[in-house]
Amino acid sequence: KAGVTQTPRYLIKTRGQQVTLSCSPISGHRSVSWYQQTPGQGLQFLFEYFSETQRNKGNFPGRFSGRQFSNSRSEMNVSTLELGDSALYLCASSRGSSGGAPDTQYFGPGTRLTVL
Amino acid sequence: AQSVTQLDSHVSVSEGTPVLLRCNYSSSYSPSLFWYVQHPNKGLQLLLKYTSAATLVKGINGFEAEFKKSETSFHLTKPSAHMSDAAEYFCVVSKAGGGNKLTFGTGTQLKVEL
């Protein structure tokens, strides 16, 4: 069974630009979550999508947005990039339960974003 | 709100000796607790999880953790360290009924020496 895949793996952008990251979950998984990892702030939850709806949201500005498609693939968009957005962005998928109980999340390798 | 505190940012052990990585949690609700491992330039891998069943949880690669409510702790142990265990370990908490919103600790870097 294929794992979680993220594209691209590496990305270099300049301040003010926008970027879109993609995540393909494990087949059959309906929940996709996004996390930002930086040396200073550690791992922080961005948002979770379940059945094309945002179910949970972290404390990030509105420049960070996401969406999920009917095949459960998800994209994350960051507009008006800032230097501080340089980070490893991790996507995780899980089967997802309608009752909201946490289930095992499987992480992808991440997209390394560098903002110059 | 829930949170976890990893008490050591760096732990160094000799190969073949026990490993202890400490984690305390804070949660107003019955928490789900996890340990994840991250090897250099790799994604996160789940070692084990606690979801209010048995308090002693066995994971992969010989790791286990014990949930102690009275001490609000969820320490990770392994009887004998291997060189391949060198990595960063994260203690993670999730609120029951809160979906998949994970709150990560700051991580413990484990070094294994010959």
CSV table of N, CA and C in Angstrom, one decimal, chain A residues 9 31 33 35 37 43 45 48 55-58 88 90 94 96 99-105 107-109 112, chain B residues 32 34 36 38 41-46 49 51 88 90 94-106:
chain,number,residue,atom,x,y,z
A,9,ARG,N,8.8,18.1,-3.2
A,9,ARG,CA,9.5,17.9,-2.0
A,9,ARG,C,10.3,19.1,-1.6
A,31,SER,N,-9.3,11.6,6.1
A,31,SER,CA,-8.9,12.7,6.8
A,31,SER,C,-7.4,13.1,6.4
A,33,SER,N,-4.5,16.1,7.4
A,33,SER,CA,-4.1,17.2,8.3
A,33,SER,C,-2.8,17.7,7.8
A,35,TYR,N,0.7,20.2,9.0
A,35,TYR,CA,1.5,20.7,10.1
A,35,TYR,C,2.7,21.5,9.5
A,37,GLN,N,6.6,22.6,10.5
A,37,GLN,CA,7.7,22.3,11.4
A,37,GLN,C,8.8,23.3,11.2
A,43,LEU,N,6.7,21.7,15.9
A,43,LEU,CA,5.6,21.2,15.0
A,43,LEU,C,4.3,21.8,15.4
A,45,PHE,N,0.1,22.5,14.4
A,45,PHE,CA,-1.1,22.1,13.6
A,45,PHE,C,-1.6,23.3,12.8
A,48,GLU,N,-7.2,20.5,9.5
A,48,GLU,CA,-7.6,19.1,9.2
A,48,GLU,C,-8.8,19.2,8.3
A,55,ARG,N,-12.3,20.5,9.4
A,55,ARG,CA,-12.9,20.0,10.7
A,55,ARG,C,-12.2,20.7,11.9
A,56,ASN,N,-10.9,21.0,11.7
A,56,ASN,CA,-10.2,21.6,12.8
A,56,ASN,C,-9.2,22.7,12.2
A,57,LYS,N,-8.9,23.7,13.0
A,57,LYS,CA,-8.1,24.7,12.5
A,57,LYS,C,-7.1,25.1,13.6
A,58,GLY,N,-5.9,25.4,13.3
A,58,GLY,CA,-4.9,25.9,14.2
A,58,GLY,C,-4.9,27.4,14.2
A,88,LEU,N,9.3,23.1,7.1
A,88,LEU,CA,9.0,21.8,6.5
A,88,LEU,C,7.5,21.7,6.7
A,90,LEU,N,4.3,19.3,6.7
A,90,LEU,CA,4.0,17.9,6.7
A,90,LEU,C,2.5,17.7,6.6
A,94,SER,N,-5.3,9.9,7.7
A,94,SER,CA,-5.9,8.8,8.6
A,94,SER,C,-7.2,8.4,8.1
A,96,GLY,N,-10.0,8.5,9.6
A,96,GLY,CA,-11.0,9.5,10.0
A,96,GLY,C,-12.2,8.8,10.5
A,99,GLY,N,-17.1,10.5,14.4
A,99,GLY,CA,-17.3,10.9,15.8
A,99,GLY,C,-16.2,11.8,16.3
A,100,GLY,N,-15.2,12.0,15.5
A,100,GLY,CA,-14.1,13.0,15.9
A,100,GLY,C,-13.1,12.3,16.8
A,101,ALA,N,-13.1,11.0,17.0
A,101,ALA,CA,-12.1,10.4,17.8
A,101,ALA,C,-10.8,10.4,17.1
A,102,PRO,N,-9.7,10.7,17.8
A,102,PRO,CA,-8.4,10.8,17.1
A,102,PRO,C,-8.0,9.3,16.6
A,103,ASP,N,-7.5,9.2,15.4
A,103,ASP,CA,-7.0,7.9,15.0
A,103,ASP,C,-5.6,8.0,14.5
A,104,THR,N,-5.0,6.9,14.2
A,104,THR,CA,-3.6,6.9,13.8
A,104,THR,C,-3.4,7.7,12.6
A,105,GLN,N,-2.4,8.7,12.6
A,105,GLN,CA,-2.1,9.5,11.5
A,105,GLN,C,-0.8,9.0,10.9
A,107,PHE,N,2.2,10.1,8.4
A,107,PHE,CA,2.8,11.3,7.8
A,107,PHE,C,3.6,11.0,6.5
A,108,GLY,N,3.5,12.0,5.6
A,108,GLY,CA,4.3,12.0,4.4
A,108,GLY,C,5.7,12.6,4.7
A,109,PRO,N,6.6,12.6,3.7
A,109,PRO,CA,8.0,13.1,3.9
A,109,PRO,C,8.1,14.6,4.1
A,112,ARG,N,9.8,20.9,1.8
A,112,ARG,CA,10.7,21.9,2.4
A,112,ARG,C,10.5,23.2,1.6
B,32,SER,N,-5.8,11.4,24.4
B,32,SER,CA,-5.1,10.3,23.6
B,32,SER,C,-3.7,10.8,23.6
B,34,PHE,N,0.4,9.9,22.2
B,34,PHE,CA,1.2,9.3,21.2
B,34,PHE,C,2.7,9.6,21.4
B,36,TYR,N,5.9,9.8,18.6
B,36,TYR,CA,6.3,9.7,17.2
B,36,TYR,C,7.8,9.8,17.1
B,38,GLN,N,11.2,10.8,14.5
B,38,GLN,CA,11.5,11.4,13.2
B,38,GLN,C,13.0,11.3,13.0
B,41,ASN,N,15.7,14.0,7.9
B,41,ASN,CA,15.2,14.2,6.6
B,41,ASN,C,14.1,13.2,6.2
B,42,LYS,N,13.4,12.7,7.2
B,42,LYS,CA,12.3,11.8,7.0
B,42,LYS,C,11.0,12.4,7.7
B,43,GLY,N,9.9,11.8,7.3
B,43,GLY,CA,8.6,12.2,8.0
B,43,GLY,C,8.5,11.5,9.3
B,44,LEU,N,7.4,11.7,10.0
B,44,LEU,CA,7.2,11.2,11.3
B,44,LEU,C,6.6,9.8,11.2
B,45,GLN,N,7.1,9.0,12.1
B,45,GLN,CA,6.6,7.6,12.2
B,45,GLN,C,6.0,7.3,13.6
B,46,LEU,N,4.8,6.8,13.7
B,46,LEU,CA,4.1,6.5,14.9
B,46,LEU,C,4.8,5.3,15.6
B,49,LYS,N,0.6,4.4,20.7
B,49,LYS,CA,-0.5,5.3,21.1
B,49,LYS,C,-1.3,4.8,22.3
B,51,THR,N,-5.0,5.2,24.1
B,51,THR,CA,-6.4,5.7,23.9
B,51,THR,C,-7.3,5.2,25.0
B,88,GLU,N,14.9,12.0,16.5
B,88,GLU,CA,14.2,12.9,17.4
B,88,GLU,C,12.8,12.3,17.7
B,90,PHE,N,9.0,12.7,19.6
B,90,PHE,CA,8.0,13.6,20.0
B,90,PHE,C,6.9,13.0,20.7
B,94,SER,N,-3.7,14.5,22.0
B,94,SER,CA,-4.9,14.8,21.2
B,94,SER,C,-6.1,14.7,22.1
B,95,LYS,N,-7.0,15.7,22.0
B,95,LYS,CA,-8.2,15.6,22.9
B,95,LYS,C,-9.2,14.6,22.3
B,96,ALA,N,-9.7,13.8,23.2
B,96,ALA,CA,-10.8,12.9,22.8
B,96,ALA,C,-11.9,13.6,22.2
B,97,GLY,N,-12.4,13.2,21.0
B,97,GLY,CA,-13.5,13.9,20.4
B,97,GLY,C,-13.0,15.2,19.6
B,98,GLY,N,-11.7,15.4,19.6
B,98,GLY,CA,-11.2,16.6,19.0
B,98,GLY,C,-10.7,16.4,17.6
B,99,GLY,N,-11.1,15.3,17.0
B,99,GLY,CA,-10.6,15.0,15.7
B,99,GLY,C,-9.1,14.7,15.7
B,100,ASN,N,-8.4,15.1,14.7
B,100,ASN,CA,-7.0,14.8,14.5
B,100,ASN,C,-6.1,15.9,14.8
B,101,LYS,N,-6.5,16.9,15.6
B,101,LYS,CA,-5.6,18.0,15.9
B,101,LYS,C,-4.6,17.6,17.0
B,102,LEU,N,-3.4,17.4,16.6
B,102,LEU,CA,-2.3,16.9,17.5
B,102,LEU,C,-1.6,18.1,18.0
B,103,THR,N,-1.2,18.0,19.3
B,103,THR,CA,-0.4,19.0,19.9
B,103,THR,C,1.0,18.3,20.2
B,104,PHE,N,2.0,18.8,19.7
B,104,PHE,CA,3.3,18.2,19.8
B,104,PHE,C,4.2,18.8,20.9
B,105,GLY,N,5.0,17.9,21.6
B,105,GLY,CA,6.0,18.4,22.5
B,105,GLY,C,7.1,19.0,21.6
B,106,THR,N,8.1,19.5,22.3
B,106,THR,CA,9.2,20.2,21.7
B,106,THR,C,10.3,19.2,21.2
